[in-house]
XYZ file of C-alpha atoms in Angstrom:
622
model
C -5.084 -42.225 -74.533
C -3.957 -38.681 -75.577
C -7.404 -38.117 -72.703
C -5.762 -39.790 -70.493
C -2.340 -38.654 -70.766
C -3.425 -34.935 -70.533
C -6.208 -35.420 -67.740
C -3.092 -37.494 -65.562
C -1.389 -34.366 -66.834
C -3.444 -31.934 -65.471
C -4.014 -34.867 -62.434
C 0.465 -34.819 -62.300
C 0.223 -30.877 -62.306
C -2.529 -30.552 -59.772
C -0.729 -32.464 -57.631
C 2.242 -30.678 -57.900
C 0.566 -27.130 -57.120
C -0.877 -29.005 -53.862
C 2.443 -30.154 -53.185
C 3.656 -26.862 -53.297
C 0.556 -25.136 -51.852
C 0.990 -27.985 -48.789
C 5.153 -27.409 -47.831
C 4.021 -23.484 -48.151
C 2.030 -24.150 -45.531
C 4.598 -26.242 -43.808
C 6.766 -23.720 -43.833
C 5.473 -20.836 -43.395
C 3.534 -23.008 -40.189
C 7.347 -24.029 -39.323
C 8.683 -20.271 -39.669
C 5.010 -19.140 -37.670
C 5.910 -21.865 -34.806
C 9.266 -20.409 -34.506
C 8.562 -16.747 -33.648
C 5.608 -17.931 -31.612
C 8.305 -20.482 -29.611
C 10.848 -17.653 -29.770
C 11.255 -16.915 -25.422
C 13.161 -14.467 -23.360
C 16.616 -15.160 -21.820
C 16.140 -16.862 -18.605
C 17.383 -15.484 -15.407
C 20.832 -17.137 -15.101
C 20.247 -20.498 -13.273
C 17.091 -20.262 -13.484
C 14.002 -22.704 -15.632
C 11.456 -20.489 -15.310
C 12.017 -17.046 -15.078
C 12.993 -14.849 -17.634
C 15.864 -11.669 -18.215
C 13.442 -8.045 -17.552
C 14.800 -5.225 -17.634
C 13.543 -1.029 -16.556
C 14.199 1.791 -19.184
C 15.997 4.612 -17.719
C 14.811 8.598 -19.232
C 16.289 9.319 -22.558
C 16.214 5.611 -23.026
C 15.302 5.295 -27.345
C 14.697 2.010 -29.144
C 16.209 1.043 -32.313
C 15.224 -1.287 -35.167
C 18.968 -3.532 -34.887
C 21.446 -3.208 -32.551
C 24.159 -0.189 -33.238
C 23.831 4.020 -33.191
C 23.477 4.666 -36.809
C 20.420 2.364 -37.199
C 16.492 3.555 -37.724
C 14.737 4.896 -34.719
C 11.781 3.514 -34.051
C 10.785 5.013 -30.702
C 12.712 8.412 -29.855
C 10.951 9.041 -26.108
C 10.321 5.570 -24.332
C 8.523 5.909 -21.079
C 10.908 5.930 -17.567
C 10.884 2.711 -15.873
C 9.153 0.787 -19.084
C 10.089 -2.900 -18.348
C 10.823 -5.177 -21.167
C 11.583 -8.965 -21.033
C 15.084 -9.137 -23.004
C 14.843 -11.980 -25.890
C 19.044 -11.187 -26.865
C 21.781 -9.766 -26.401
C 24.804 -8.584 -28.630
C 27.848 -5.746 -28.220
C 28.612 -3.203 -31.141
C 32.052 -1.146 -31.266
C 32.144 -2.391 -27.093
C 28.807 -0.962 -26.333
C 25.979 -4.042 -25.411
C 22.698 -3.963 -26.677
C 19.681 -5.956 -25.465
C 17.123 -6.943 -27.697
C 13.804 -6.558 -26.586
C 9.863 -7.141 -26.456
C 6.996 -5.677 -24.152
C 5.436 -9.174 -23.661
C 6.898 -12.900 -23.406
C 4.986 -13.845 -26.022
C 7.491 -14.320 -28.880
C 7.346 -10.872 -29.791
C 10.317 -8.273 -30.426
C 10.058 -4.387 -30.923
C 13.046 -3.659 -31.449
C 17.003 -2.570 -29.659
C 17.544 -0.640 -26.978
C 21.164 0.470 -25.327
C 22.562 -1.765 -22.205
C 23.710 1.650 -20.657
C 20.068 3.099 -20.386
C 18.480 0.191 -18.705
C 19.143 -1.686 -14.997
C 18.021 -5.761 -14.537
C 15.120 -6.768 -12.932
C 14.463 -9.448 -11.174
C 11.283 -8.885 -9.587
C 8.266 -6.456 -9.461
C 8.748 -4.822 -5.971
C 8.811 -1.190 -5.750
C 9.252 0.842 -2.153
C 6.992 4.296 -0.824
C 8.218 5.946 1.535
C 6.599 5.564 5.186
C 5.034 8.458 7.049
C 7.443 10.752 9.214
C 6.367 10.245 11.608
C 8.814 9.168 14.712
C 12.292 9.254 11.520
C 15.161 11.258 10.075
C 14.487 11.802 6.065
C 15.407 9.103 3.891
C 19.825 9.763 2.422
C 20.145 8.087 -1.312
C 24.203 6.888 -0.842
C 25.893 7.205 -4.894
C 26.946 3.553 -3.100
C 27.132 0.508 -0.708
C 30.323 0.812 0.569
C 29.437 4.434 2.201
C 26.413 3.945 3.637
C 27.980 0.530 5.641
C 30.532 2.710 7.163
C 27.642 5.012 7.701
C 25.366 2.647 10.124
C 28.862 1.021 11.454
C 30.310 4.364 12.705
C 29.703 4.800 16.366
C 26.584 6.868 16.005
C 24.752 5.831 13.225
C 22.020 8.982 13.852
C 24.281 11.370 14.286
C 26.091 10.881 11.826
C 23.941 10.221 9.219
C 22.514 13.982 10.608
C 24.918 16.020 9.510
C 25.546 14.115 5.900
C 21.938 15.211 5.774
C 23.022 19.003 6.911
C 26.146 18.577 4.872
C 23.629 18.545 1.611
C 21.444 20.625 2.250
C 24.165 23.505 2.297
C 26.074 21.999 -0.912
C 22.451 22.145 -2.687
C 22.078 26.338 -1.402
C 25.435 27.507 -2.655
C 26.639 28.222 1.236
C 28.918 24.395 1.861
C 31.607 23.074 -1.113
C 31.266 20.465 -1.934
C 34.207 17.919 -0.431
C 35.515 15.587 -2.871
C 33.902 12.200 -2.563
C 31.108 13.545 -0.912
C 28.372 10.104 -0.121
C 25.040 10.783 -0.590
C 23.874 11.549 -4.242
C 19.397 12.932 -2.577
C 17.470 13.518 0.418
C 14.058 13.117 1.026
C 12.796 16.331 1.245
C 13.924 17.155 5.249
C 11.069 19.751 5.718
C 8.171 18.187 4.447
C 7.024 15.271 2.704
C 6.431 13.059 -0.473
C 2.625 14.051 -0.851
C 1.066 10.919 -1.316
C -0.981 12.665 -4.051
C 2.736 12.595 -6.093
C 3.229 9.528 -7.540
C 6.866 7.950 -7.886
C 8.539 5.013 -8.551
C 11.732 3.257 -6.655
C 11.929 -0.036 -8.009
C 14.417 -1.799 -6.250
C 17.307 -3.539 -8.111
C 19.332 -5.345 -5.803
C 19.140 -6.349 -1.777
C 22.375 -6.665 0.656
C 20.825 -7.846 3.951
C 24.100 -6.433 6.073
C 22.957 -6.877 10.058
C 19.715 -8.878 11.680
C 16.327 -6.861 10.487
C 18.364 -4.496 8.178
C 18.140 -4.307 4.374
C 20.083 -2.176 1.525
C 18.820 -1.767 -1.467
C 20.110 -0.178 -4.537
C 17.234 1.470 -6.205
C 16.458 3.921 -8.943
C 13.631 6.996 -8.425
C 12.323 9.450 -11.265
C 9.339 12.058 -10.406
C 8.213 12.121 -13.336
C 6.462 15.225 -12.587
C 4.390 18.022 -10.623
C 0.308 18.299 -10.588
C -1.123 22.105 -9.302
C -2.744 22.978 -6.187
C -5.129 25.179 -6.265
C -4.687 28.592 -4.079
C -7.063 27.892 -2.048
C -4.952 25.435 -0.193
C -5.177 25.147 3.348
C -4.687 22.771 5.796
C -7.752 21.372 6.307
C -9.243 18.349 9.049
C -11.425 15.924 8.579
C -13.372 13.893 11.459
C -16.223 11.548 11.706
C -17.308 9.815 14.797
C -18.501 6.282 13.937
C -20.738 5.086 17.031
C -21.924 2.228 17.671
C -25.939 2.561 18.248
C -26.429 -0.786 20.063
C -28.124 -0.944 23.903
C -25.948 0.056 26.653
C -24.367 2.468 24.933
C -26.172 5.448 25.383
C -23.907 7.304 27.847
C -21.273 7.168 25.440
C -23.798 8.798 22.529
C -24.045 11.594 25.495
C -20.082 12.180 26.006
C -19.836 12.459 22.453
C -22.320 15.534 22.359
C -20.917 16.957 24.759
C -16.661 16.357 23.481
C -18.359 17.648 20.384
C -19.510 21.349 21.468
C -16.308 21.573 23.074
C -14.190 21.284 20.247
C -16.543 23.475 17.919
C -16.088 25.968 20.760
C -12.564 25.832 20.533
C -11.959 25.710 17.229
C -14.126 29.367 17.307
C -12.623 30.329 20.271
C -9.235 30.604 17.751
C -11.093 31.510 14.106
C -10.796 28.434 13.062
C -14.301 27.507 12.424
C -14.095 26.972 8.751
C -10.980 24.684 8.804
C -11.917 22.104 11.233
C -15.236 19.186 10.005
C -17.230 16.803 12.245
C -19.209 13.831 9.970
C -21.385 10.968 11.925
C -21.924 7.720 10.897
C -23.951 5.514 13.478
C -23.825 1.349 12.990
C -25.754 -1.784 14.656
C -26.199 -5.122 12.645
C -27.613 -7.451 10.084
C -31.367 -6.064 10.135
C -31.436 -9.383 8.087
C -31.316 -11.151 11.438
C -33.420 -8.451 13.774
C -34.901 -6.546 11.605
C -36.551 -3.439 14.546
C -32.610 -2.748 14.790
C -33.985 -0.572 11.611
C -30.725 0.304 10.480
C -26.888 -1.680 9.419
C -25.292 1.482 9.362
C -26.080 4.212 7.180
C -25.214 8.202 7.524
C -26.271 10.720 10.324
C -24.511 13.573 8.868
C -21.894 14.244 5.971
C -19.037 16.900 6.978
C -20.363 19.835 8.701
C -18.112 22.650 9.970
C -17.447 25.213 12.393
C -19.606 27.335 10.293
C -22.851 24.781 10.163
C -22.227 23.367 14.473
C -26.294 23.756 14.823
C -26.742 20.852 11.131
C -24.593 18.637 12.727
C -25.292 19.020 16.478
C -28.755 18.077 15.346
C -27.097 15.134 13.713
C -25.689 14.175 17.474
C -29.027 15.109 19.204
C -30.974 12.579 16.524
C -28.426 9.459 16.892
C -30.294 6.945 19.979
C -29.975 4.030 21.345
C -31.613 0.544 19.704
C -33.866 -0.936 21.413
C -33.892 -4.229 20.440
C -30.510 -6.534 20.752
C -28.818 -7.423 17.964
C -28.196 -11.495 17.130
C -24.260 -11.522 17.909
C -22.742 -9.547 21.043
C -20.491 -8.171 17.716
C -21.662 -5.689 16.118
C -20.969 -4.972 12.658
C -17.862 -1.980 12.959
C -16.790 -2.910 9.418
C -20.046 -1.414 7.524
C -20.322 1.372 9.171
C -16.904 2.970 8.599
C -16.990 1.344 4.444
C -20.697 3.882 5.468
C -17.909 6.638 6.568
C -14.572 5.400 3.793
C -17.121 5.616 0.877
C -20.300 7.684 1.678
C -18.629 11.286 3.005
C -17.058 13.232 1.337
C -12.987 13.132 2.051
C -12.092 15.653 -1.086
C -11.466 19.005 0.819
C -9.697 17.798 3.896
C -5.931 16.968 4.129
C -5.691 15.705 8.087
C -8.620 12.686 7.931
C -9.217 11.327 11.116
C -11.780 8.421 11.626
C -12.792 7.842 15.894
C -14.380 4.166 15.971
C -16.560 3.347 19.134
C -17.660 0.438 20.417
C -18.169 -1.626 23.106
C -17.794 -5.093 21.536
C -15.615 -6.758 18.532
C -16.421 -5.949 14.654
C -18.353 -8.900 12.387
C -16.147 -10.024 10.239
C -15.746 -11.681 7.057
C -16.460 -15.379 8.411
C -19.587 -14.731 9.789
C -22.740 -15.325 7.850
C -24.705 -12.095 8.526
C -21.889 -9.784 7.828
C -22.643 -6.726 5.152
C -18.862 -6.430 3.878
C -17.283 -9.733 4.014
C -14.369 -7.899 5.315
C -12.051 -9.047 7.598
C -9.963 -6.313 9.754
C -6.906 -6.505 7.851
C -9.636 -5.351 4.582
C -10.544 -2.554 6.383
C -7.603 -1.294 7.515
C -6.397 -1.887 3.618
C -9.394 0.037 2.706
C -8.392 3.118 5.559
C -5.097 3.387 4.251
C -6.267 3.969 0.638
C -8.200 6.901 1.576
C -5.480 7.722 3.448
C -7.375 8.453 6.743
C -6.393 7.370 10.156
C -8.844 5.219 12.656
C -8.214 5.092 16.004
C -10.890 2.423 18.182
C -11.755 3.563 20.390
C -12.564 -0.158 23.119
C -14.949 0.464 26.138
C -14.430 -2.271 28.092
C -17.474 -2.207 29.870
C -18.222 -5.712 32.350
C -21.000 -7.042 29.574
C -18.235 -8.187 27.042
C -15.746 -9.406 29.539
C -18.508 -11.620 30.358
C -18.720 -13.551 26.776
C -17.488 -16.644 26.473
C -14.760 -16.348 25.417
C -13.836 -13.051 26.745
C -15.263 -10.762 23.514
C -12.713 -7.804 25.123
C -9.159 -10.531 23.953
C -11.017 -10.254 20.382
C -11.594 -7.826 19.655
C -8.345 -5.626 20.788
C -6.843 -8.330 18.890
C -9.245 -7.259 15.677
C -8.996 -3.762 16.516
C -4.938 -3.968 16.813
C -4.898 -4.941 13.084
C -7.865 -2.238 12.167
C -5.415 0.635 13.395
C -1.877 -0.488 12.697
C 0.753 1.872 11.687
C 4.405 1.893 9.874
C 5.585 3.299 12.701
C 6.691 1.105 15.271
C 7.012 4.160 18.188
C 2.740 3.932 17.935
C 2.463 0.821 16.530
C -1.474 1.305 16.439
C -4.165 3.762 17.074
C -6.247 1.719 19.556
C -7.229 2.339 22.535
C -8.435 0.544 25.427
C -11.351 2.663 27.623
C -11.339 0.748 30.926
C -15.210 1.355 31.118
C -16.385 -1.478 34.206
C -18.061 1.663 36.363
C -20.575 3.507 33.674
C -19.179 7.080 34.934
C -15.746 6.397 35.026
C -16.187 4.288 31.364
C -17.997 7.765 30.018
C -15.523 10.460 31.818
C -11.974 7.674 30.069
C -13.912 8.307 26.829
C -14.614 12.047 26.973
C -10.760 11.891 27.806
C -9.423 10.439 25.209
C -11.761 12.563 22.184
C -10.837 15.548 23.455
C -7.090 14.811 23.781
C -6.932 13.667 20.234
C -9.350 15.846 18.946
C -7.831 18.812 20.212
C -4.155 17.680 18.951
C -5.540 17.641 15.555
C -7.212 21.409 15.933
C -3.829 22.330 17.917
C -2.430 21.493 14.098
C -4.568 22.789 12.294
C -4.130 26.663 14.161
C -0.255 25.828 13.711
C -0.764 24.873 10.033
C -2.107 28.000 9.612
C -0.404 30.193 11.297
C 2.529 29.551 9.411
C 4.135 27.332 12.274
C 6.370 24.062 11.954
C 5.338 21.543 14.207
C 8.391 20.045 16.258
C 9.233 16.036 16.457
C 7.319 14.742 19.566
C 9.531 13.619 21.795
C 9.127 9.061 21.910
C 6.711 7.999 23.483
C 7.258 5.667 27.118
C 7.184 1.835 26.466
C 5.484 1.291 30.055
C 1.608 0.936 29.891
C 0.368 3.661 32.084
C -2.591 6.211 30.902
C -4.709 5.028 28.008
C -5.868 8.733 27.307
C -1.972 10.340 27.624
C -0.603 7.658 25.690
C -3.487 8.096 22.310
C -3.151 11.992 22.354
C 0.640 11.315 22.417
C 0.013 9.261 20.073
C -2.556 11.768 17.898
C 0.682 13.972 18.351
C 2.794 12.285 16.553
C 0.888 11.924 13.745
C -0.306 15.676 13.781
C 3.943 15.929 12.856
C 3.475 13.236 9.814
C -0.075 14.724 9.026
C 1.801 18.906 8.242
C 4.390 17.407 6.593
C 2.329 15.724 4.175
C 0.594 19.001 3.869
C 3.559 22.006 3.299
C 5.096 18.509 0.163
C 2.149 18.911 -0.932
C 2.018 22.515 -1.115
C 5.284 23.042 -2.210
C 4.709 20.586 -5.184
C 8.247 18.360 -3.204
C 9.116 15.728 -6.004
C 11.023 12.603 -4.776
C 14.670 12.398 -4.596
C 15.335 12.340 -8.518
C 18.431 10.139 -8.573
C 19.016 7.473 -11.535
C 20.392 4.423 -8.966
C 21.889 4.720 -5.607
C 21.206 2.954 -2.643
C 19.333 3.034 0.727
C 18.698 1.355 3.989
C 14.824 -0.258 4.673
C 15.569 0.533 8.476
C 15.931 4.659 9.743
C 19.789 4.991 10.605
C 18.556 6.174 13.962
C 16.774 3.471 14.867
C 16.798 0.500 13.338
C 13.111 -0.578 14.115
C 11.367 1.767 12.752
C 11.381 1.229 8.752
C 11.558 4.186 6.122
C 10.156 2.243 3.061
C 6.864 0.091 2.644
C 7.065 -2.685 0.260
C 4.694 -2.853 -2.776
C 3.751 -4.589 -6.107
C 4.067 -3.003 -9.596
C 0.629 -3.972 -11.622
C -1.322 -2.627 -14.918
C -3.826 -2.292 -15.216
C -4.757 -5.500 -16.931
C -1.959 -7.566 -15.280
C -4.563 -6.604 -11.491
C -7.537 -7.577 -13.800
C -5.221 -11.090 -13.575
C -4.275 -11.165 -10.881
C -8.145 -10.878 -10.049
C -9.486 -13.963 -12.515
C -6.247 -15.834 -10.670
C -7.453 -14.871 -6.944
C -11.589 -16.036 -8.309
C -10.163 -18.682 -9.291
C -8.096 -19.483 -6.266
C -11.289 -19.087 -4.471
C -13.109 -21.298 -6.408
C -10.641 -24.028 -5.446
C -11.327 -23.205 -2.105
C -15.127 -24.337 -2.806
C -13.282 -27.701 -4.398
C -11.632 -28.247 -1.663
C -12.337 -31.717 -0.736
C -12.011 -33.246 -3.503
C -8.689 -31.188 -4.405
C -6.263 -31.139 -1.202
C -6.285 -28.402 1.622
C -2.848 -28.565 -0.542
C -3.167 -27.649 -3.647
C -5.723 -24.899 -2.477
C -2.429 -23.378 0.191
C 0.140 -23.904 -2.898
C -2.542 -21.942 -5.186
C -2.575 -19.104 -3.071
C 1.333 -18.681 -1.873
C 1.926 -19.549 -6.044
C -0.306 -15.949 -7.065
C 2.316 -14.092 -4.095
C 4.692 -14.994 -5.597
C 4.014 -14.168 -9.320
C 2.336 -11.093 -8.212
C 6.312 -10.617 -7.095
C 7.896 -12.188 -9.352
C 6.665 -11.052 -12.234
C 2.616 -10.344 -12.878
C 2.358 -10.081 -16.401
C 2.100 -14.139 -16.778
C -0.655 -14.378 -14.613
C -2.989 -15.235 -17.133
C -1.196 -17.604 -19.018
C -1.763 -21.280 -17.031
C -4.462 -19.195 -14.478
C -6.033 -23.519 -14.078
C -2.343 -24.919 -12.741
C -0.600 -24.050 -9.735
C 3.890 -22.806 -8.988
C 3.328 -26.059 -6.668
C 1.686 -27.646 -9.338
C 4.063 -27.458 -11.927
C 7.820 -27.392 -9.802
C 8.610 -24.030 -9.367
C 7.329 -22.053 -6.357
C 11.125 -22.939 -4.857
C 12.913 -20.770 -7.660
C 10.082 -17.774 -7.709
C 10.346 -17.317 -4.460
C 14.351 -17.651 -4.178
C 16.704 -14.499 -3.764
C 13.179 -12.444 -3.111
C 14.447 -9.026 -0.910
C 10.587 -9.455 0.281
C 8.180 -11.944 0.918
C 4.703 -11.161 2.243
C 2.929 -12.945 5.328
C 1.646 -15.353 3.038
C 5.089 -16.409 0.836
C 6.522 -16.531 5.000
C 3.999 -19.694 4.785
C 4.670 -23.243 4.951
C 2.311 -25.992 4.359
C 2.206 -26.686 8.614
C 1.535 -23.486 9.298
C -1.823 -23.191 6.310
C -2.431 -26.384 8.392
C -1.986 -25.132 11.238
C -3.432 -22.313 10.370
C -6.787 -24.224 8.920
C -7.399 -26.548 12.592
C -7.635 -23.590 13.999
């Protein structure tokens, strides 16, 4: 009986202990779940979009709301993105409880005056100063609107820019209520080598096609350049060496000899260099071609002209035909961009020379797997301008369908430019008669290269190029038109070089208003819209796109609608909040019912985000 009692007591104690442990675990799991389930505050009127902020210089992280709380981080990197979990007021000042992620982990409290609300992930960078005025940064939207609505916005903007320069130099006293906080440098361009951020906080479309943007801008520091940082120009010929190209190969040799003579004459032998890349087509399909693309010569300046001229002399056309009229021009471009050393050259140019269109990613024998838009992005990332010299021969015209039309559309996309007065760097050369075609081709090459030599000569002499006159929109002499575009490019390249040499910073303003179009020329954009991504977010984007492509392989089972929504979803989420890519990699916003919410109120949309399902189906059918 006693034994039974002891056992019962022991059993009872064990039961109590087990119960206690069980309830402790339950409570612990509930507390853990409460932490895990905590989510950032939603944007007003949204079901899935969280509130986020960007930090200002001088922002600090506190353990709790209030200046007297312990400081967790004395210096937060400017423009750090935080999610907002809670808002509180202490002594009339707003404080935000924030976290770096949206998973429930809170990092601390930040004073509300040290952050700005950020509803998406869009930022700006300056377009090239090829044909526009420097950007003015206004203190408020009203001031910007008054200038834009004036009788002559361009003139008003120029006067304000001149006043600002005088105020900064001390020669002019700053007027009361002067509306301009900062300007883009007037005599130099912000170098592509300098990292700066201009996140968009607010956008208002006041005039059709023109948006006023509230932005912030900070330049985190300056890098030092070598003492011998001189302007050098690198020019690469990427030449189609298939059958029928021999006359143009010979004329290229003559043009190069003339350009070398010109740079020797003005003592710039070490400032201009040439490279040479040849391309054909698939050797898998036609082994006798010998190569798809190859470097015939790395950069050789005037001191090494003999080596380059030997490489030119060794460039010969193929002896067999290729499998398609289109050739693998993108392989040639990719080789030129990746295999040549562009580092010593600040102005960078490629002449793509072909009488045919380019094999793209929809051809089973494409060696790059790329299309013209992707090649354009690759060249832009390298800072290389591509002139497409399209020889319009009878053979191309006689193709069914007309290859001239296909090639022109391709090369206009490949050579696109942000300045609408340039539009693109596509140069059609009429070659119905070989002799006339060779003559026109030579004029174009020598004219464009001559502009680049002039750029180097003027810069070496300390001369500033003047902004070229606007190009005529009327169709005329293709060579003259191409040389005019090269002059505008040369002007922009000199500004870029002077900006790098002078260590020019982006305007250091906290918050200001700008126009996304030039006030003097409303058809000319002042900024390019970009998306801010961390390395991890870029990796997530890669994974999402891989998932989308995998879905494309299953389109017959999942349907074209799902595929379209997956692509649209990826674009929308990247623009809104890239950090949330990894949450549901196998789901798209259309399936979750939130696609419209992600697209609403975005100040800018990519071409994909502007597509409707009907547009998508039409593209698919075409």
